[in-house]
CSV table of C-alpha atoms in Angstrom, one decimal:
chain,number,residue,atom,x,y,z
F,1,MET,CA,126.8,99.4,102.8
F,2,SER,CA,127.1,99.5,99.1
F,3,GLU,CA,123.7,99.6,97.0
F,4,SER,CA,123.9,96.1,95.9
F,5,SER,CA,125.0,94.5,99.0
F,6,PRO,CA,122.5,92.2,101.1
F,7,ALA,CA,121.4,94.3,103.8
F,8,ARG,CA,122.2,93.5,107.5
F,9,GLY,CA,120.0,90.5,108.9
F,10,GLU,CA,118.9,89.6,105.3
F,11,ALA,CA,120.6,85.8,104.3
F,12,PRO,CA,121.7,85.8,100.8
F,13,ARG,CA,119.6,84.8,98.5
F,14,ALA,CA,119.8,82.4,95.5
F,15,GLY,CA,117.3,81.4,92.8
F,16,LEU,CA,113.7,81.7,94.2
F,17,LEU,CA,113.2,83.0,97.7
F,18,ARG,CA,109.8,81.8,99.6
F,19,VAL,CA,109.1,83.1,103.1
F,20,ASP,CA,106.8,80.2,103.4
F,21,PRO,CA,109.0,77.2,102.3
F,22,SER,CA,105.7,74.9,101.8
F,23,ARG,CA,104.2,77.0,99.0
F,24,PRO,CA,104.9,75.5,96.0
F,25,PRO,CA,106.8,78.0,93.7
F,26,ARG,CA,104.9,77.4,90.2
F,27,ARG,CA,101.7,77.8,91.9
F,28,ALA,CA,102.8,81.2,93.4
F,29,ALA,CA,104.5,82.1,90.1
F,30,LEU,CA,100.6,81.9,88.7
F,31,TRP,CA,98.3,83.6,91.2
F,32,ILE,CA,100.9,86.1,92.8
F,33,PRO,CA,101.1,88.3,89.5
F,34,VAL,CA,97.4,88.1,89.3
F,35,ILE,CA,96.6,89.6,92.8
F,36,LEU,CA,99.7,92.2,92.7
F,37,ALA,CA,98.0,93.2,89.0
F,38,GLY,CA,94.8,93.9,90.5
F,39,LEU,CA,96.0,95.9,93.6
F,40,SER,CA,98.1,97.9,90.8
F,41,MET,CA,94.7,98.3,88.6
F,42,LEU,CA,93.6,100.5,91.6
F,43,GLY,CA,95.7,103.4,90.1
F,44,PRO,CA,94.2,103.3,86.3
F,45,PHE,CA,90.8,102.4,87.6
F,46,SER,CA,90.8,105.3,89.9
F,47,ILE,CA,91.9,107.6,87.1
F,48,ASP,CA,90.0,106.6,84.0
F,49,THR,CA,87.0,105.0,85.2
F,50,PRO,CA,85.5,108.5,85.7
F,51,PHE,CA,86.3,110.0,82.3
F,52,PRO,CA,83.1,109.1,80.5
F,53,ALA,CA,81.2,110.5,83.2
F,54,PHE,CA,82.7,113.8,83.1
F,55,PRO,CA,79.8,115.1,81.0
F,56,GLU,CA,77.2,114.3,83.3
F,57,MET,CA,79.0,115.2,86.5
F,58,GLY,CA,79.7,118.7,84.9
F,59,ARG,CA,76.1,119.0,84.8
F,60,ASP,CA,75.0,117.7,88.0
F,61,LEU,CA,77.6,119.3,90.1
F,62,PRO,CA,77.8,121.8,88.2
F,63,ALA,CA,81.7,122.2,86.7
F,64,THR,CA,83.4,123.3,83.8
F,65,THR,CA,85.9,120.5,82.1
F,66,GLU,CA,89.1,122.6,83.7
F,67,GLN,CA,87.5,122.2,87.0
F,68,LEU,CA,86.6,118.3,86.5
F,69,GLN,CA,90.2,118.1,85.6
F,70,LEU,CA,90.8,118.4,89.2
F,71,VAL,CA,89.4,115.2,89.9
F,72,VAL,CA,92.1,113.7,88.5
F,73,SER,CA,94.4,116.0,89.9
F,74,ALA,CA,93.4,115.6,93.1
F,75,TYR,CA,93.9,111.8,93.2
F,76,LEU,CA,97.4,112.2,91.7
F,77,VAL,CA,98.7,115.1,93.7
F,78,ALA,CA,97.3,113.4,97.0
F,79,PHE,CA,98.7,109.9,96.0
F,80,GLY,CA,102.0,111.3,95.2
F,81,LEU,CA,102.3,113.4,98.8
F,82,MET,CA,101.4,109.9,100.5
F,83,SER,CA,103.3,107.8,98.1
F,84,PRO,CA,106.7,108.2,100.7
F,85,PHE,CA,105.0,106.9,103.5
F,86,HIS,CA,103.5,103.7,102.6
F,87,GLY,CA,106.7,101.8,101.7
F,88,PRO,CA,108.6,102.7,104.7
F,89,LEU,CA,105.5,101.5,106.8
F,90,SER,CA,105.7,98.3,105.2
F,91,ASP,CA,109.3,98.1,105.7
F,92,ALA,CA,108.3,98.0,109.4
F,93,LEU,CA,104.9,96.6,109.7
F,94,GLY,CA,104.9,94.3,107.1
F,95,ARG,CA,103.2,94.0,103.7
F,96,ARG,CA,100.1,92.8,104.6
F,97,PRO,CA,98.7,95.3,107.4
F,98,VAL,CA,99.3,98.3,104.7
F,99,MET,CA,97.8,96.7,101.9
F,100,ILE,CA,94.7,95.7,103.5
F,101,GLY,CA,94.3,99.0,105.4
F,102,GLY,CA,94.8,101.3,102.5
F,103,VAL,CA,92.3,99.5,100.4
F,104,ALA,CA,89.9,99.5,103.1
F,105,VAL,CA,90.0,103.3,103.3
F,106,PHE,CA,90.1,103.3,99.7
F,107,ALA,CA,86.6,101.6,99.7
F,108,LEU,CA,85.4,104.0,102.3
F,109,ALA,CA,86.3,107.0,100.2
F,110,SER,CA,84.6,105.8,97.2
F,111,VAL,CA,81.8,105.8,99.3
F,112,GLY,CA,81.8,109.2,100.2
F,113,ALA,CA,83.0,109.9,96.5
F,114,ALA,CA,79.5,108.4,95.2
F,115,LEU,CA,77.3,110.3,97.9
F,116,SER,CA,79.0,114.0,97.1
F,117,PRO,CA,76.2,116.6,96.6
F,118,ASN,CA,79.0,119.0,95.1
F,119,LEU,CA,82.2,119.1,93.5
F,120,GLU,CA,84.3,120.7,96.4
F,121,THR,CA,83.1,117.4,98.8
F,122,LEU,CA,83.7,114.8,95.7
F,123,LEU,CA,87.3,116.4,95.4
F,124,VAL,CA,87.8,115.8,99.3
F,125,PHE,CA,87.3,112.1,98.9
F,126,ARG,CA,89.2,111.8,95.7
F,127,VAL,CA,91.9,113.1,98.2
F,128,LEU,CA,91.3,110.8,100.5
F,129,GLN,CA,91.4,108.1,97.7
F,130,GLY,CA,94.7,109.4,96.5
F,131,LEU,CA,96.1,109.1,100.2
F,132,SER,CA,95.1,105.7,100.8
F,133,ALA,CA,95.6,103.6,97.4
F,134,GLY,CA,99.0,104.0,97.8
F,135,GLY,CA,98.7,101.0,100.2
F,136,GLY,CA,97.8,98.4,97.6
F,137,VAL,CA,99.4,100.2,94.5
F,138,ILE,CA,102.9,100.8,96.1
F,139,VAL,CA,103.3,98.1,98.4
F,140,SER,CA,102.4,95.3,95.8
F,141,ARG,CA,105.6,96.1,93.9
F,142,THR,CA,107.6,95.1,96.4
F,143,VAL,CA,106.1,91.7,97.2
F,144,ILE,CA,107.7,90.1,93.8
F,145,ARG,CA,111.2,91.2,94.7
F,146,ASP,CA,110.4,89.9,98.4
F,147,GLU,CA,110.0,86.2,97.1
F,148,PHE,CA,111.8,86.1,93.6
F,149,GLU,CA,115.2,87.5,91.8
F,150,GLY,CA,117.0,87.3,88.9
F,151,ALA,CA,115.3,86.4,85.7
F,152,GLU,CA,112.2,84.8,87.7
F,153,ALA,CA,111.6,88.3,89.1
F,154,GLN,CA,111.7,89.9,85.9
F,155,ARG,CA,109.3,87.7,84.2
F,156,LEU,CA,106.9,87.7,87.0
F,157,MET,CA,107.1,91.8,87.0
F,158,SER,CA,106.5,91.9,83.2
F,159,ARG,CA,103.2,89.1,83.9
F,160,VAL,CA,102.1,92.0,86.4
F,161,MET,CA,102.7,94.6,84.0
F,162,MET,CA,100.5,92.7,81.3
F,163,ILE,CA,97.9,92.0,83.5
F,164,PHE,CA,97.8,95.7,84.8
F,165,GLY,CA,98.3,97.0,81.2
F,166,VAL,CA,94.6,96.2,80.5
F,167,ALA,CA,93.3,98.2,83.2
F,168,PRO,CA,93.9,101.7,81.5
F,169,ALA,CA,91.7,100.3,78.7
F,170,VAL,CA,89.0,98.4,80.5
F,171,ALA,CA,88.8,101.5,82.8
F,172,PRO,CA,87.2,104.1,80.6
F,173,VAL,CA,85.1,101.7,78.6
F,174,LEU,CA,83.9,100.3,81.9
F,175,GLY,CA,83.1,103.7,82.9
F,176,GLY,CA,80.9,104.1,79.9
F,177,LEU,CA,79.3,101.1,80.4
F,178,LEU,CA,78.3,101.8,84.2
F,179,ILE,CA,77.0,105.4,83.4
F,180,GLN,CA,74.7,103.4,81.1
F,181,LEU,CA,73.4,101.6,83.9
F,182,GLY,CA,72.8,104.6,86.2
F,183,PRO,CA,73.8,108.2,87.3
F,184,TRP,CA,77.7,109.2,87.5
F,185,GLN,CA,77.9,107.7,91.1
F,186,VAL,CA,77.4,104.2,90.1
F,187,VAL,CA,81.3,104.5,88.9
F,188,PHE,CA,82.4,105.4,92.5
F,189,TRP,CA,80.3,102.7,93.7
F,190,PHE,CA,82.2,100.5,91.2
F,191,MET,CA,85.7,101.5,92.9
F,192,ALA,CA,84.0,100.6,96.4
F,193,PHE,CA,83.1,97.2,95.5
F,194,PHE,CA,86.6,96.7,93.7
F,195,GLY,CA,88.6,98.0,97.1
F,196,VAL,CA,86.5,95.6,99.3
F,197,LEU,CA,87.0,92.6,96.8
F,198,LEU,CA,90.5,93.4,97.0
F,199,ALA,CA,91.1,93.7,100.6
F,200,LEU,CA,89.3,90.5,101.3
F,201,VAL,CA,91.5,88.6,98.7
F,202,VAL,CA,94.8,90.0,100.0
F,203,LEU,CA,93.3,89.3,103.8
F,204,PHE,CA,92.8,85.3,102.5
F,205,TRP,CA,95.3,84.4,99.6
F,206,LEU,CA,98.3,86.6,99.8
F,207,GLY,CA,100.5,85.6,102.8
F,208,GLU,CA,103.3,87.9,104.3
F,209,THR,CA,106.3,88.2,102.5
F,210,HIS,CA,108.4,90.5,104.9
F,211,PRO,CA,109.1,88.5,107.9
F,212,PRO,CA,109.8,90.3,111.0
F,213,GLU,CA,113.7,89.5,111.4
F,214,LEU,CA,113.7,91.8,108.3
F,215,ARG,CA,111.7,94.7,109.6
F,216,ILE,CA,113.1,98.1,110.2
F,217,PRO,CA,112.1,99.7,113.7
F,218,LEU,CA,108.4,101.3,113.7
F,219,ARG,CA,110.0,104.7,114.7
F,220,VAL,CA,110.1,108.1,112.7
F,221,GLY,CA,113.7,108.2,112.7
F,222,ALA,CA,114.2,104.9,111.3
F,223,LEU,CA,111.4,105.6,108.7
F,224,LEU,CA,112.7,108.8,107.7
F,225,GLY,CA,116.2,107.6,107.6
F,226,SER,CA,115.1,104.8,104.9
F,227,LEU,CA,113.6,107.7,102.7
F,228,LEU,CA,116.7,109.9,103.2
F,229,THR,CA,119.0,107.2,102.4
F,230,VAL,CA,117.3,106.7,99.3
F,231,THR,CA,116.8,110.4,98.1
F,232,ARG,CA,120.7,110.8,98.9
F,233,SER,CA,121.5,108.5,96.1
F,234,LEU,CA,122.5,109.5,92.8
F,235,ALA,CA,122.0,105.9,91.3
F,236,PHE,CA,118.4,105.9,92.3
F,237,HIS,CA,117.7,109.4,91.0
F,238,ARG,CA,119.1,108.6,87.6
F,239,VAL,CA,117.0,105.5,87.2
F,240,ALA,CA,114.2,106.6,89.0
F,241,TRP,CA,114.1,109.8,86.5
F,242,ALA,CA,114.7,107.9,83.4
F,243,ALA,CA,111.3,105.4,84.2
F,244,ALA,CA,109.6,108.5,85.6
F,245,LEU,CA,110.0,110.8,82.3
F,246,SER,CA,109.9,108.1,79.8
F,247,PHE,CA,106.4,106.7,81.2
F,248,ALA,CA,105.2,110.4,81.7
F,249,GLY,CA,105.5,110.6,77.7
F,250,GLN,CA,102.7,108.2,77.7
F,251,PHE,CA,100.9,109.2,80.7
F,252,LEU,CA,100.4,112.8,79.3
F,253,TYR,CA,97.7,111.0,76.8
F,254,ILE,CA,96.2,108.9,79.7
F,255,GLY,CA,95.8,111.9,82.4
F,256,MET,CA,94.5,114.2,79.6
F,257,ALA,CA,92.2,111.6,77.9
F,258,PRO,CA,88.9,113.4,78.2
F,259,ILE,CA,90.5,116.8,76.2
F,260,VAL,CA,92.4,114.2,73.7
F,261,VAL,CA,89.1,112.0,73.0
F,262,ASN,CA,86.3,114.7,73.2
F,263,ASP,CA,88.0,117.9,72.1
F,264,LEU,CA,90.8,117.3,69.8
F,265,LEU,CA,89.4,114.0,68.4
F,266,GLY,CA,85.8,114.8,68.6
F,267,LEU,CA,84.6,111.7,69.7
F,268,GLY,CA,81.9,110.7,72.4
F,269,GLU,CA,81.6,109.3,75.7
F,270,LEU,CA,81.7,105.6,74.6
F,271,ASP,CA,84.9,106.2,72.6
F,272,PHE,CA,87.6,106.2,74.8
F,273,TRP,CA,88.6,102.8,73.6
F,274,ILE,CA,89.9,104.4,70.4
F,275,LEU,CA,92.8,106.0,72.5
F,276,PHE,CA,93.2,103.4,74.9
F,277,VAL,CA,93.2,100.1,73.2
F,278,PRO,CA,96.2,101.0,70.8
F,279,MET,CA,98.5,101.8,73.7
F,280,ILE,CA,97.2,98.8,76.0
F,281,VAL,CA,98.1,96.6,72.9
F,282,GLY,CA,101.6,98.5,73.1
F,283,ILE,CA,102.1,97.7,76.9
F,284,LEU,CA,101.0,94.1,76.2
F,285,VAL,CA,103.8,93.6,73.4
F,286,GLY,CA,106.3,95.7,75.5
F,287,ALA,CA,105.6,93.3,78.6
F,288,GLN,CA,106.3,90.2,76.5
F,289,ILE,CA,109.4,91.6,75.4
F,290,SER,CA,110.6,92.0,78.8
F,291,GLY,CA,109.3,88.5,79.8
F,292,ARG,CA,111.0,87.0,77.0
F,293,ALA,CA,114.4,89.0,77.6
F,294,ALA,CA,114.5,87.8,81.1
F,295,GLY,CA,117.9,85.8,81.5
F,296,ARG,CA,119.0,86.3,77.9
F,297,ILE,CA,119.5,90.1,77.6
F,298,ASP,CA,120.9,92.0,80.2
F,299,GLY,CA,119.4,95.2,81.9
F,300,ARG,CA,121.6,97.6,80.4
F,301,HIS,CA,121.0,96.7,76.7
F,302,LEU,CA,117.4,95.8,77.4
F,303,VAL,CA,116.6,99.3,78.8
F,304,THR,CA,118.7,101.2,76.3
F,305,GLY,CA,116.9,99.5,73.1
F,306,ALA,CA,113.6,99.9,74.9
F,307,LEU,CA,113.9,103.7,75.7
F,308,LEU,CA,115.4,104.4,72.2
F,309,PHE,CA,112.3,102.7,70.6
F,310,SER,CA,110.1,105.1,72.8
F,311,VAL,CA,112.1,108.1,71.2
F,312,PHE,CA,111.3,106.5,67.6
F,313,GLY,CA,107.5,106.3,68.5
F,314,GLY,CA,107.8,109.8,69.4
F,315,VAL,CA,109.0,111.0,66.4
F,316,VAL,CA,106.7,109.2,64.5
F,317,ASN,CA,103.9,110.4,66.4
F,318,VAL,CA,105.1,114.2,65.6
F,319,VAL,CA,105.5,113.2,62.4
F,320,LEU,CA,102.1,111.5,61.4
F,321,VAL,CA,99.9,114.3,63.5
F,322,SER,CA,101.5,117.1,61.6
F,323,LEU,CA,100.6,115.6,58.0
F,324,PRO,CA,97.3,116.7,56.5
F,325,ILE,CA,95.9,112.8,57.1
F,326,ALA,CA,96.6,113.9,60.8
F,327,ASP,CA,93.0,111.7,61.7
F,328,LEU,CA,92.2,108.4,63.0
F,329,PRO,CA,93.8,106.0,63.2
F,330,TRP,CA,97.1,107.9,62.6
F,331,ALA,CA,96.5,110.0,65.8
F,332,VAL,CA,96.5,106.9,68.1
F,333,VAL,CA,100.1,104.9,66.3
F,334,GLY,CA,102.6,107.0,68.0
F,335,PRO,CA,101.4,106.8,71.7
F,336,ALA,CA,101.1,103.2,70.9
F,337,LEU,CA,104.6,102.8,69.9
F,338,ILE,CA,105.8,104.7,72.9
F,339,ALA,CA,103.8,102.3,75.2
F,340,VAL,CA,105.8,99.2,73.7
F,341,GLY,CA,109.1,100.8,74.5
F,342,THR,CA,108.3,102.2,78.0
F,343,ALA,CA,106.7,98.7,79.1
F,344,SER,CA,109.7,96.8,77.7
F,345,ALA,CA,112.3,98.9,80.1
F,346,TYR,CA,110.0,99.5,83.2
F,347,PRO,CA,110.4,96.1,84.9
F,348,THR,CA,114.0,96.0,84.8
F,349,LEU,CA,114.1,99.7,85.7
F,350,GLN,CA,111.9,98.7,89.0
F,351,LEU,CA,113.9,95.9,89.9
F,352,LEU,CA,117.2,97.9,89.5
F,353,LEU,CA,115.8,100.3,91.9
F,354,LEU,CA,114.5,97.6,94.5
F,355,ASP,CA,117.9,95.6,94.3
F,356,MET,CA,119.5,99.2,95.1
F,357,PHE,CA,118.1,99.0,98.5
F,358,PRO,CA,117.5,95.3,99.4
F,359,ALA,CA,116.5,96.2,103.6
F,360,THR,CA,114.6,99.0,102.6
F,361,ARG,CA,112.9,97.9,99.2
F,362,GLY,CA,109.6,99.7,100.3
F,363,ALA,CA,111.2,103.2,100.8
F,364,ALA,CA,112.7,102.7,97.4
F,365,VAL,CA,109.3,102.0,95.5
F,366,SER,CA,107.8,104.9,97.6
F,367,MET,CA,110.0,107.5,96.6
F,368,PHE,CA,110.2,106.3,93.0
F,369,THR,CA,106.4,106.6,92.8
F,370,PHE,CA,106.3,110.0,94.9
F,371,PHE,CA,108.4,111.2,91.9
F,372,THR,CA,106.4,109.5,89.1
F,373,LEU,CA,103.1,110.8,90.5
F,374,ILE,CA,104.0,114.5,91.2
F,375,LEU,CA,105.2,114.7,87.5
F,376,ASN,CA,102.3,113.0,86.1
F,377,GLY,CA,99.8,115.3,88.5
F,378,VAL,CA,101.7,118.5,87.4
F,379,ALA,CA,101.8,117.2,83.7
F,380,ALA,CA,97.8,116.7,83.9
F,381,SER,CA,97.1,120.0,85.6
F,382,ALA,CA,100.0,122.7,84.8
F,383,LEU,CA,100.6,121.4,81.4
F,384,ALA,CA,96.9,120.6,80.1
F,385,PRO,CA,96.2,124.4,78.8
F,386,ILE,CA,99.5,124.6,77.1
F,387,VAL,CA,99.7,121.3,75.4
F,388,THR,CA,96.2,120.3,74.5
F,389,GLU,CA,95.9,123.3,71.7
F,390,SER,CA,96.4,120.7,69.2
F,391,LEU,CA,97.6,117.1,68.6
F,392,THR,CA,100.9,118.3,67.2
F,393,VAL,CA,101.8,120.1,70.7
F,394,MET,CA,100.7,117.0,72.6
F,395,ALA,CA,103.1,114.7,70.7
F,396,ALA,CA,105.9,117.5,70.8
F,397,ALA,CA,105.5,117.6,74.4
F,398,SER,CA,105.1,113.8,74.7
F,399,THR,CA,108.6,113.1,72.7
F,400,ALA,CA,110.1,115.7,74.6
F,401,LEU,CA,109.5,114.0,78.0
F,402,VAL,CA,110.6,110.3,76.6
F,403,VAL,CA,113.8,112.1,75.4
F,404,ALA,CA,114.6,113.5,78.7
F,405,GLY,CA,114.0,110.0,80.1
F,406,LEU,CA,116.7,108.4,78.0
F,407,VAL,CA,119.0,111.2,78.4
F,408,SER,CA,119.1,110.5,82.3
F,409,TRP,CA,119.6,106.6,81.7
F,410,THR,CA,122.3,107.5,79.4
F,411,THR,CA,124.0,109.6,82.1
F,412,HIS,CA,123.5,106.3,84.6
F,413,LEU,CA,125.4,104.0,81.9
F,414,LEU,CA,128.2,106.9,82.3
F,415,ALA,CA,128.2,106.9,85.8
F,416,THR,CA,128.7,103.3,86.0
F,417,SER,CA,130.2,102.2,82.7
F,418,ARG,CA,133.0,100.3,85.0
F,419,GLY,CA,130.4,98.6,87.1
F,420,PRO,CA,127.2,96.0,86.2
F,421,VAL,CA,123.9,97.7,85.8
F,422,SER,CA,121.8,94.6,85.6
F,423,PRO,CA,119.6,93.6,88.5
C-alpha cells in the first residue's frame, strides 16, 4: 500500500467527511477547532503557567533555578516517552475514550502536584501529567483530518493553531496573576480545574470521529506494527524533522523562558508577556497566512516559503542581539519573526504526515509528537547551560535549529521531485 493510498476498509473521501451525517458542517467548522484548541492548550498551560511561580517554589520546596528547570524537563520527557502510544490506542479504541481518560488522569496528577510537600514528589506528579496529557493534546490533532480534507482541513488546522497560539502568551501571564491570589500551589489547582472542564466538554460535546469499522485491532502486535510502519518511512522522517527542528528554534525561547526573562533580560515574575506576546502575534499571523493560502498555494511552495522566512527571522535575531542596542524591544523581534514562518508551515506539515498513513493517523501523529517532544526536552535540559550564556548564543542556537529544519524539508523536496507533495 502506498503512503498516500486509502487504507483497506476506508472509503474514498471527497470534500467533507462527517462521521455523523446529521451534523451541520458549518456548525462543526466553528466549534470543533475551539474544542481541539482547548485540548492542545494542555501542553503550553502545563509548561508555561508555573514559570512565574518558580521563585516562590524555589524558596518553599526548596530548590535552585537549575533544579526547578526539571519541572519543565520532567513533564516534557514523560510526555515524549508516552506519546507513541496515545495515537495507536485511539486508532484501536476510538478518539473519545483516549482523550477523556488522558485528560481525567491529568487532572488527578495536577491535584497531586498541588499537594506535593517537596520537589521530588512534585516531579513524580509532573511525570504523571506528562504521561497522561497526550491523550488530549496528541489525539485531538487527528480529529480534524478524520472529518475534513483538503483546503477545508488546512483552514481548520490553521484556526486551531490561531486559538492554541494564544495559550503560550496567556499561560505565564495567568500564572503570574494566580500567584497574586495565593501560594504557588494555586497554579496546579487551576490545571486540575482546566482538566476536569476539558473532560466534560469532550464527553458531552465532541462526537466520536473514528468509527469501529475503521479501527485497527486492539492487540500489541497491531499497535506496535502501526508504529513500526510509520517509523520505517523515510518520507515521514523528512517531513517530521522539518517540522520538529523548525519549531524547536522557537521553542528554545519558550522552554527556557524563566532564564531568558529573569536572568538575561533582568525582568520580573509578571513580565513574561514581554517575551511571549510578540511570539504569539507571530503565530497568529502565520496561522492566518496558512488559512488564507489553503486551496490557493500548494503545500510545496507554502512550506518552502514559510521555512525560508523562519531562517530570515533567525538571522535577523542574531544581528539584533549582537548590536550594542541589544535590549528591549529588539531582543524579542527575532523570535516573533521565526514564529511567523513556523506557524505558516506547521498546519500543512501536519496534514502531510497524517495523509501518509490514512488508516493509522493516530500512530503518525504520535511518532511525530514523540520526536518533537524528545528534541524539545533535550533542548530545555541538556542545552540550557550552554545556550543561555547570552542572548547572542541563544539566537545562534535557535537559527541553527531552524536551518536544520529547512535542510530536512529541502531533502524531502528533492526526494519527491517527481511526485506530488501537497496534502
